[in-house]
Coordinates of C-alpha atoms in Angstrom, one line a residue:
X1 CA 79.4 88.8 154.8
X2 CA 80.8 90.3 151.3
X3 CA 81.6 87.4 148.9
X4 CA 85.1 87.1 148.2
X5 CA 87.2 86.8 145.4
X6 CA 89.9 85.1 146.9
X7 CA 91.0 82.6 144.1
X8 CA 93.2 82.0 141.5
X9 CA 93.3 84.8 139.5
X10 CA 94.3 87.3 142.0
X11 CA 98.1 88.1 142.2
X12 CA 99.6 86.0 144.8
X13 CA 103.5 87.0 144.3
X14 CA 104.1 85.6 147.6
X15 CA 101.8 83.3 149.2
X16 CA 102.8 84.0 152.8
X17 CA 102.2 87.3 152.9
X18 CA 99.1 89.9 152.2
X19 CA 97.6 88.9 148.6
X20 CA 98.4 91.3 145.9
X21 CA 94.5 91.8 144.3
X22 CA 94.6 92.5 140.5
X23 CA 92.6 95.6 141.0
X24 CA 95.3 97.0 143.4
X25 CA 98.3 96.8 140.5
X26 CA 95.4 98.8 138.4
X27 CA 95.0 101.5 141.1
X28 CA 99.3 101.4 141.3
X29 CA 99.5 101.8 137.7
X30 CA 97.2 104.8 137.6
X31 CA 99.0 106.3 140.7
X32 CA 102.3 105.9 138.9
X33 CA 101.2 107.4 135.8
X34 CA 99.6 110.2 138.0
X35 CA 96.0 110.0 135.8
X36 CA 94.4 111.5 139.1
X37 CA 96.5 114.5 138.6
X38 CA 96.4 114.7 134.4
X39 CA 92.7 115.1 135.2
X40 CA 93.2 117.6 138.0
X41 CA 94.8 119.8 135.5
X42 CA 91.9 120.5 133.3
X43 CA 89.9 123.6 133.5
X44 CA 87.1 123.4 135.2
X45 CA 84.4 126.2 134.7
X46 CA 81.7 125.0 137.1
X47 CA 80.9 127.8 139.6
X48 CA 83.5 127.4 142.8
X49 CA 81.2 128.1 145.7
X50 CA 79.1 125.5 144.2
X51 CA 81.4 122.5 143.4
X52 CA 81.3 119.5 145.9
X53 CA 83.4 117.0 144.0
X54 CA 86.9 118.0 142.2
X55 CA 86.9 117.6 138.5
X56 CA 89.6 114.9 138.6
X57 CA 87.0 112.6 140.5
X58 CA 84.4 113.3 137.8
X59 CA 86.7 112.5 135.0
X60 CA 88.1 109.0 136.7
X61 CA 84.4 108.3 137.4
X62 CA 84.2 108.3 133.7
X63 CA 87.7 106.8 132.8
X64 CA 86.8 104.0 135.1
X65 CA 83.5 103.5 133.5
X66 CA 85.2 102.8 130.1
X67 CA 88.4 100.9 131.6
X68 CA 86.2 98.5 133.5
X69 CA 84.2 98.2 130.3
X70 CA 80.7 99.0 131.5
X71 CA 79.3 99.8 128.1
X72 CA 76.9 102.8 129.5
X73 CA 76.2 104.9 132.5
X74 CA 73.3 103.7 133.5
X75 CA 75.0 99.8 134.5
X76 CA 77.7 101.6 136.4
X77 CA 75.3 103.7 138.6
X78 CA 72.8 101.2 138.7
X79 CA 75.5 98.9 140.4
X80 CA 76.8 101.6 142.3
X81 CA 73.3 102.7 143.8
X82 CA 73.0 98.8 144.6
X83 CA 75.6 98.9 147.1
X84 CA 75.9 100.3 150.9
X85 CA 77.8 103.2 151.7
X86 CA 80.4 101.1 153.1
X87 CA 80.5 98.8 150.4
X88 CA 81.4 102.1 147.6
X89 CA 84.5 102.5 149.5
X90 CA 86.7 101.5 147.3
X91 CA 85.1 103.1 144.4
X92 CA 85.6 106.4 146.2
X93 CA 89.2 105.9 147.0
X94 CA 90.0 105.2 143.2
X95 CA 87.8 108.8 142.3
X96 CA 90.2 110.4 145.1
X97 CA 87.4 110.8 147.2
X98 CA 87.5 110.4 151.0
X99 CA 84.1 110.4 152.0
X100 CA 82.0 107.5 150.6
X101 CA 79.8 110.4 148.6
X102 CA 80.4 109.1 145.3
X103 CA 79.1 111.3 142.5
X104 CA 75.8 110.3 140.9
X105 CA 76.3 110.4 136.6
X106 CA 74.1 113.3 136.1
X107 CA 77.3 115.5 138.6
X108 CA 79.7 113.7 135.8
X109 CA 77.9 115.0 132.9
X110 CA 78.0 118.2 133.9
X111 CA 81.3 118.7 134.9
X112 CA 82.4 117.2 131.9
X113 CA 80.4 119.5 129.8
X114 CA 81.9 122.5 130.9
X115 CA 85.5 120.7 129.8
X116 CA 86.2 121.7 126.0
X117 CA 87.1 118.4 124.3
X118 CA 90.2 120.0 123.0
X119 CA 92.2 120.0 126.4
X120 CA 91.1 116.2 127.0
X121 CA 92.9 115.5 123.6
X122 CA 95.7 116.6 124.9
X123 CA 96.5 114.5 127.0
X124 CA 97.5 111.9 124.1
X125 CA 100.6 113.5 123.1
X126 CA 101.6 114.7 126.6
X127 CA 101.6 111.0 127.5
X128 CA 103.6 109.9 124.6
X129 CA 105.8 112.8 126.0
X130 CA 105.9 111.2 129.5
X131 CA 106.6 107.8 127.4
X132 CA 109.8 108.6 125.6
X133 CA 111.1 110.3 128.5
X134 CA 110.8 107.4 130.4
X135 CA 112.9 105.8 127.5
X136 CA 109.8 103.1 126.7
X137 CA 110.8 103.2 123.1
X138 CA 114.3 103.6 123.6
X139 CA 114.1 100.3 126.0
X140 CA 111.0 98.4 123.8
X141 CA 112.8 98.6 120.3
X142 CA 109.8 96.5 119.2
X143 CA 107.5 99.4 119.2
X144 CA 109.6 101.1 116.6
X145 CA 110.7 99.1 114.1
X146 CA 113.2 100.4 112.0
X147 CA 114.0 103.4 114.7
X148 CA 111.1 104.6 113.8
X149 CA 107.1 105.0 115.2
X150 CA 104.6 103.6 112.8
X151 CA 101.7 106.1 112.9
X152 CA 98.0 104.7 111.1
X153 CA 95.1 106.7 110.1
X154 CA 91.8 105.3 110.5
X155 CA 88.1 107.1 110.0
X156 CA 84.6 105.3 110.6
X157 CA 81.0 106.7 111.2
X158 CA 79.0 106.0 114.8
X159 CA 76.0 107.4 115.9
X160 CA 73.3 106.5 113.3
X161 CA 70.3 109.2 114.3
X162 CA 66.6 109.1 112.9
X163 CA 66.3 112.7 114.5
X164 CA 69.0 115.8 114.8
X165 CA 70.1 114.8 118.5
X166 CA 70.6 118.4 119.3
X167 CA 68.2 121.0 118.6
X168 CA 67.2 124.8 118.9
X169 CA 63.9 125.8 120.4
X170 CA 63.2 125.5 116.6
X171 CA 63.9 122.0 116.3
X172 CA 66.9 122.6 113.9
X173 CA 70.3 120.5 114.2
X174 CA 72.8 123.0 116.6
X175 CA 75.2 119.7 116.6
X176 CA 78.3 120.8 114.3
X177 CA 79.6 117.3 114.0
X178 CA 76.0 116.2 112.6
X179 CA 76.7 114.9 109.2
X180 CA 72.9 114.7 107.1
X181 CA 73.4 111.5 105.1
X182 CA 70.3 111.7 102.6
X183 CA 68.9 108.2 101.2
X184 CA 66.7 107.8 98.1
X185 CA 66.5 111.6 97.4
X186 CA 63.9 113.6 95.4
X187 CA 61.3 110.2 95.8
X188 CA 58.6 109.7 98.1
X189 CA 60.7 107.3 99.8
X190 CA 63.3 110.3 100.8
X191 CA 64.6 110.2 104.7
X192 CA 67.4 112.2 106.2
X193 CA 69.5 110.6 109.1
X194 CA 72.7 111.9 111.1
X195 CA 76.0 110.3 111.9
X196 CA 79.2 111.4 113.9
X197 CA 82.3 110.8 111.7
X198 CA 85.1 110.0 113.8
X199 CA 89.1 110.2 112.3
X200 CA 91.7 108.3 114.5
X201 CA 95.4 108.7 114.5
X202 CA 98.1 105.7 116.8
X203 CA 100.6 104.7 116.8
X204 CA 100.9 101.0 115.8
X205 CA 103.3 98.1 116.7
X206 CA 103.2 94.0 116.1
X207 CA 100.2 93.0 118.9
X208 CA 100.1 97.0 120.1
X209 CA 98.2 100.3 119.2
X210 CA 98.3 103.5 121.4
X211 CA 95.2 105.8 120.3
X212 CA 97.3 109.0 119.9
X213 CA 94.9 111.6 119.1
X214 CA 90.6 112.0 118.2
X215 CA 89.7 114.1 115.3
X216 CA 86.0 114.6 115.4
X217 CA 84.8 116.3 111.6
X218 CA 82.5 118.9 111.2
X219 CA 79.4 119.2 108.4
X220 CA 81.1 122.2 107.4
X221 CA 84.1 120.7 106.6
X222 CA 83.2 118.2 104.5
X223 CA 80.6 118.0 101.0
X224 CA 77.8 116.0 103.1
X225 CA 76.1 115.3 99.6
X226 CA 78.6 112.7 99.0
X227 CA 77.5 109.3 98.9
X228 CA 78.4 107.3 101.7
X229 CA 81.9 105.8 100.2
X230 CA 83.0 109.5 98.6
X231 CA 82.2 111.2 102.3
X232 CA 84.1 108.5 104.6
X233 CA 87.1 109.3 101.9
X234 CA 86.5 112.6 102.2
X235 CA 86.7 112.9 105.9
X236 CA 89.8 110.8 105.9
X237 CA 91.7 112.7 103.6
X238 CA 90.8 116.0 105.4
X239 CA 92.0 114.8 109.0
X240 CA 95.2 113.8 107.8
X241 CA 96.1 116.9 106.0
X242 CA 95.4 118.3 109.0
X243 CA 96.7 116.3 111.8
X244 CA 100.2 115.3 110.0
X245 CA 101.1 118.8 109.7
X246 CA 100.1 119.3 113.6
X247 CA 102.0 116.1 114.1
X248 CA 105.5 117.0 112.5
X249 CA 105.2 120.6 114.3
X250 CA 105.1 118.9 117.8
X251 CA 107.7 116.4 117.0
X252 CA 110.2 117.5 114.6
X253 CA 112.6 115.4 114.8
X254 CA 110.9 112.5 115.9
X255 CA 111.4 109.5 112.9
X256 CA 107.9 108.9 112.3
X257 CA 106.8 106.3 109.0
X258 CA 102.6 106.4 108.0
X259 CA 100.9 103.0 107.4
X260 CA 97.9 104.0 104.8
X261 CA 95.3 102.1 102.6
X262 CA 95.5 102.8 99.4
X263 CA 93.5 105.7 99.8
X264 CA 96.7 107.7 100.4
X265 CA 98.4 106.2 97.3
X266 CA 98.0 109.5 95.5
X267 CA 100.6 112.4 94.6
X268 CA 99.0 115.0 96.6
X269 CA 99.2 112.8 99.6
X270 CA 102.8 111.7 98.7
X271 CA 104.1 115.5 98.2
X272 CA 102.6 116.2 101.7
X273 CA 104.7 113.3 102.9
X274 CA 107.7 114.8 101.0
X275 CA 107.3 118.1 102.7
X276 CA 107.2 116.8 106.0
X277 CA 109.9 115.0 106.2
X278 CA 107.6 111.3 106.9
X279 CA 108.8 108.2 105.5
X280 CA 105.3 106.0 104.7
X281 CA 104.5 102.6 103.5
X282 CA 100.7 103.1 102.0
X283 CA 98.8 99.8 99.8
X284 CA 99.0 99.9 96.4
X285 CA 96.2 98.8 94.1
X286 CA 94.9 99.6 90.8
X287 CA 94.6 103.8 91.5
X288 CA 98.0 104.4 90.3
X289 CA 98.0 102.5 86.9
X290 CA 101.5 104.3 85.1
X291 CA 102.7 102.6 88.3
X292 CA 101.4 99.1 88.6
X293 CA 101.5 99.6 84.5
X294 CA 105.7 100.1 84.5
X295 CA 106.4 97.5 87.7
X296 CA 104.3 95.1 85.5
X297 CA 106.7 95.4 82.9
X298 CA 110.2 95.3 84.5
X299 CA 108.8 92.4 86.7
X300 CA 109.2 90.4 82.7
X301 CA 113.0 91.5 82.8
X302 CA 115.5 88.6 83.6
X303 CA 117.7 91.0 85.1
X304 CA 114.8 92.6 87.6
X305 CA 114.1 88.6 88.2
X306 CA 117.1 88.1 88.9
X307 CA 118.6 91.0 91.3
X308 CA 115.4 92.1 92.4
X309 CA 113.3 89.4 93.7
X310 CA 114.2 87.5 97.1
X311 CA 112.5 84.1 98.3
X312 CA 113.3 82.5 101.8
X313 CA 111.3 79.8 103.6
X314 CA 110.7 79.4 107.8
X315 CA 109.0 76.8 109.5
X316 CA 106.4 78.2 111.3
X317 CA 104.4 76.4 114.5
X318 CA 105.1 73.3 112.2
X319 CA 103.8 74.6 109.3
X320 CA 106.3 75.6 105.6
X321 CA 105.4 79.6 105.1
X322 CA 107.3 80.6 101.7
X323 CA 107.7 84.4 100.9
X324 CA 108.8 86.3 97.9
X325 CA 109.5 89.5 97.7
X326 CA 109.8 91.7 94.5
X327 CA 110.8 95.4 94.4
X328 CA 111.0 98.6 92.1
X329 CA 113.1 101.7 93.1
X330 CA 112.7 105.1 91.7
X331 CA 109.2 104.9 89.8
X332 CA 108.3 108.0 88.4
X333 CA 105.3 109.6 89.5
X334 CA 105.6 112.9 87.5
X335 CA 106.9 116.1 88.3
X336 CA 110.3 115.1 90.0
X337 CA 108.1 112.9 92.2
X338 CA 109.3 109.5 92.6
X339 CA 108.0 106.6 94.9
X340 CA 109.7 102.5 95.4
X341 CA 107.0 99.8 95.5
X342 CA 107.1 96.4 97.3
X343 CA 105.4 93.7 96.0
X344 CA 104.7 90.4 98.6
X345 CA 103.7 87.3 98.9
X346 CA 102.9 84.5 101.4
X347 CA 101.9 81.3 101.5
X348 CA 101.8 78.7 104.6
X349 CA 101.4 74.8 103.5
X350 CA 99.7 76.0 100.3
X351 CA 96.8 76.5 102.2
X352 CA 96.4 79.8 103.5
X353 CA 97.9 83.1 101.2
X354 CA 98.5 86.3 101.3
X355 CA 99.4 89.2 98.1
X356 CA 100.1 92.9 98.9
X357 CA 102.3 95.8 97.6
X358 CA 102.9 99.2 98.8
X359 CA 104.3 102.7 98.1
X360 CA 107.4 102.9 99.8
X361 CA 109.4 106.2 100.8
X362 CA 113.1 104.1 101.5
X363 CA 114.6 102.5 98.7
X364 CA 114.4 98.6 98.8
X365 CA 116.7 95.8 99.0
X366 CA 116.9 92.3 99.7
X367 CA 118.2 92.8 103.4
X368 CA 115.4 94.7 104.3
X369 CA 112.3 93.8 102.0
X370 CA 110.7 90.8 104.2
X371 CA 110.9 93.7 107.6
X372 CA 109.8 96.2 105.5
X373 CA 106.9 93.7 104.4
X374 CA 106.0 92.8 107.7
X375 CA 105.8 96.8 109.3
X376 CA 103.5 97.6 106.1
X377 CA 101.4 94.9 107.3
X378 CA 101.2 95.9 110.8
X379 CA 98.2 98.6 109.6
X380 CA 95.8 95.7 110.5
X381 CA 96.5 96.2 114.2
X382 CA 94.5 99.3 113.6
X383 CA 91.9 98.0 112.1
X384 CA 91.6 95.5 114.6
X385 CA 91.7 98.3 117.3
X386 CA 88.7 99.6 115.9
X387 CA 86.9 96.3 116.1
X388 CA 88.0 95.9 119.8
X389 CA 86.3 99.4 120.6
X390 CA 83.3 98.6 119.2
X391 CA 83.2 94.8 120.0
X392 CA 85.1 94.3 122.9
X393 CA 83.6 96.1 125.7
X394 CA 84.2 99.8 124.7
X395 CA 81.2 100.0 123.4
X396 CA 81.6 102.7 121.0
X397 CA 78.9 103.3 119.0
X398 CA 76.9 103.9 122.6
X399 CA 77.0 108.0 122.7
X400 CA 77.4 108.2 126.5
X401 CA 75.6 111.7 126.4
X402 CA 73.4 113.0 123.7
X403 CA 71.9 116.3 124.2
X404 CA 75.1 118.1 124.5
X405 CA 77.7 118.1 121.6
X406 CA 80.8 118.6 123.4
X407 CA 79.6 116.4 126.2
X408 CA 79.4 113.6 123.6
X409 CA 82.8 114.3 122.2
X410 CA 84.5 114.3 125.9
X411 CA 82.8 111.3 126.8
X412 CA 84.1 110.0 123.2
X413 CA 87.6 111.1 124.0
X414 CA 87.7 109.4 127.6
X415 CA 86.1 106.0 126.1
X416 CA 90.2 106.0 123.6
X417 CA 92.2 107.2 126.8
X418 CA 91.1 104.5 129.1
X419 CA 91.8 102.1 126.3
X420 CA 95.4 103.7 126.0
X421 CA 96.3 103.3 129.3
X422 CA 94.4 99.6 129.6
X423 CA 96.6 98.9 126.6
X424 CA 99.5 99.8 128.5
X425 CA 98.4 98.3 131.7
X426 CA 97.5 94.4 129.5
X427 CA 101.2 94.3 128.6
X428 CA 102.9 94.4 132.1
X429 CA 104.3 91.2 132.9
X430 CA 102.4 91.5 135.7
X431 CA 99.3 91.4 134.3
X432 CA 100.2 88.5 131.9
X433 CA 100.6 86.6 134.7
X434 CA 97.1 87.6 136.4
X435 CA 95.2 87.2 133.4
X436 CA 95.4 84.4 132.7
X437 CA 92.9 82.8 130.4
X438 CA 90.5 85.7 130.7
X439 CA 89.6 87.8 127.9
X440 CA 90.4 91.0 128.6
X441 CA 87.2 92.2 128.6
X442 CA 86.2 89.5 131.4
X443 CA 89.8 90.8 133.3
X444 CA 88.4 94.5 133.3
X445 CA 85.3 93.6 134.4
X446 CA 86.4 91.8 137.6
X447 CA 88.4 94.2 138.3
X448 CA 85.8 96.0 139.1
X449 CA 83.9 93.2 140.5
X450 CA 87.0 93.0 143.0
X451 CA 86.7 96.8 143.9
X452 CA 83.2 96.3 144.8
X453 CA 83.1 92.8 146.7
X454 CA 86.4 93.2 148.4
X455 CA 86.9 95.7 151.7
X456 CA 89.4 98.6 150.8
X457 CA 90.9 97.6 154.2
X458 CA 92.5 94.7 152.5
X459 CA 92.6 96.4 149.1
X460 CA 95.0 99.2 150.7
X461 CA 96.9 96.3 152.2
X462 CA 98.2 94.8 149.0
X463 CA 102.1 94.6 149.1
X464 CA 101.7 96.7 145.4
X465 CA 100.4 99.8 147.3
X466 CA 102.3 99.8 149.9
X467 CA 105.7 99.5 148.3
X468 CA 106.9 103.2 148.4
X469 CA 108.7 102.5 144.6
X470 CA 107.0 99.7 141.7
X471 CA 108.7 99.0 138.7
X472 CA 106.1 97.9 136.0
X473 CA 108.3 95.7 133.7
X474 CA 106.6 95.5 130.1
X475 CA 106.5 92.7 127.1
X476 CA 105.1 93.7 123.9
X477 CA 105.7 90.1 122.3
X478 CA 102.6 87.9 121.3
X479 CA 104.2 85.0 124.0
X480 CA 103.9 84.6 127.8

């Protein structure tokens, strides 16, 4: 007899009637936001006569993999060659599949190589299409703050290689996305490796972060005899003059604001935001002297300490937090360009503290210097989203294929779109209620443990799935 997860953490709505499994609101949610059919879309250039499995099924064999937080191919197929025909049902029905057949990894790879990684990141944006027509900002005001979608800009390196991973019959590199990082050169201690340099744009809100689009760089792009620091700037600062561009095209009238280190705090950068039409809040730190120079010195003014510096005090989950707030409108930046810097501070029972500024594009005041303060800060989130894709499951840094370089960049691309619609999924009242204390992590996993140990007879039976209309009701807050 299959063991059963029949406990507490399933969804029991009502008790009386067929149990509502966690992993049935998953399949619902994917249903209702048609993912089966976003994947059937792609091109597929495998030869017809010779394809057994759709490419849809190949691509959710994949998504799944990442969603359920697996961490590599071989531990999903591993478990999946484990189990009895019967006993993969379920599996199959979520890959669309109506025999139990279910595709073995080496079937995924190669349908997924034939997909150019372009039309996977695609899907992004179209969702965020699907998303405001179904009025989810309009409705969730807390995702745009201000009336307004905070967009961050994040790059970091994965993919440390001794040897070129992709080669010629030669044995040279043929990966484009190889950058040579060179260590200790011109001694006999010289050694070449390879990384993959990975730039990420989403959109971030307070305790929320939607991956929005991939930006792989290329060697050629880029001077790879930078040092490590220079390069990682480099590759940055490329991305974004060519994603925000891209960006303002597709949504021109869309309010959008940029939360940037202070990497971005430079007048190029600033023009560009100018020209598009994009308010920004980016960190301010010691690169723009004249600036921090000429705030420095009306800060001294009685009349700037005066009218424009604001304190206020909250008690906080019983402890004092004490702000101030200091501001400068109109500093010149040279050339008819002109910027407004925020100056903050925080300090809860003198204990813990916090000091930042930023470049601002909207003039500040005292109503709206503490908000303003609090979106700037809300760049973390993407930080933290990085950490969660490395840390938390994702997995990464793992390349999930190797030999091929678009291959490597699909799989890449899958690994942020299951997160995107996980993160969607993880703030659905629902789910807040079946999670209980879980991690997330542990909640993705068994729901795949439930898949597998659980008979699709009573799977199918859940009251979620056979409800011919289900309204997923969201909260975006940090409470239950």
């Amino acid at each position: 007899m299959k063991n059963s997860i029949f406990n507490n953490n399933t969804i029991n709505n009502n008790p009386s009637k067929q149990k509502n499994f966690d992993i049935a609101a998953w399949i619902r949610f994917l249903r209702d936001n048609k993912v089966q059919k976003i994947f059937g879309d792609l091109p597929d250039a495998r030869q017809k006569s010779k394809v057994k499995y759709p490419i849809s099924a190949l691509a959710m064999w994949a998504f799944n993999l990442c969603a359920f937080r697996q961490g590599s191919k071989n531990c999903l197929q591993t478990t999946l060659d484990s189990l009895s025909k019967k006993d993969q049902e379920g599996f199959a029905k979520l890959l669309g599949i109506e025999n139990h057949d279910i595709p073995h990894s080496s079937t995924v790879d190669y349908g997924l190589s034939r997909i150019p990684h372009e039309e996977i990141n695609k899907i992004f944006l179209n969702q965020i299409d699907a998303l405001i027509k179904k009025k989810l900002f309009y409705n969730h005001s807390e995702l745009s703050p201000g009336n307004t979608l905070n967009i961050g800009i994040d790059g970091y390196w994965i993919h440390k290689y001794d040897h070129p991973h992709s080669v010629d019959q030669e044995g040279n590199n043929t990966c484009p996305y190889c950058l040579p990082r060179v260590h200790k050169r011109g001694t006999p201690m010289e050694k070449t490796y390879w990384v993959h340099a990975f730039v990420t744009v989403t959109l971030v809100a307070e305790n929320f972060v939607l991956p929005l689009y991939i930006y792989p760089l290329k060697a050629e792009q880029v001077d790879v005899k930078k040092n490590d620091a220079d390069l990682k700037q480099e590759c940055e600062l490329t991305a974004v003059h060519n994603i925000l561009p891209f960006f303002r095209k597709k949504y021109p009238r869309l309010s959008m604001t940029f939360l940037g280190d202070a990497l971005y705090a430079n007048r190029p950068f600033l023009c560009l935001c100018e020209e598009l039409k994009l308010e920004y809040m980016i960190v301010l730190k010691e690169n723009l002297k004249i600036v921090n120079k000429k705030c420095d010195e009306l800060s001294t003014s009685e009349f700037y300490q005066k009218h424009y510096t604001h304190k206020e005090k909250e008690i906080l989950n019983g402890s004092e937090v004490k702000r101030k707030a200091e501001w400068f409108n109109n500093v010149a930046l040279g050339e008819d360009l002109y910027t407004n810097v925020l100056r903050f501070e925080e300090t809860e029972d003198v204990k813990k503290s916090y000091k930042g500024q930023w470049l601002c594009s909207k003039k500040l005041f005292q109503n709206n210097c503490f908000k303003v303060a609090k979106r700037a800060r809300m760049r973390w989130n993407h930080e933290d989203f990085h950490n969660t894709c490395k840390n938390r499951g994702f997995n990464i840094r793992h390349d999930l294929a190797r030999a091929e370089p678009n291959l490597l960049i699909v799989w890449k691309i899958i690994t942020f779109l299951a997160f995107f619609f996980f993160e969607l999924f993880r703030h659905t009242t629902l789910v807040k209620v079946a999670k209980k204390a879980r991690s997330l992590t542990k909640f993705a996993r068994d729901l795949l443990g439930e898949l597998l140990n659980i008979t699709w007879e009573l799977i199918e039976k859940s009251p979620i799935l056979q409800k011919k209309r289900v309204q997923f009701r969201f909260h975006f807050g940090t409470g239950p």
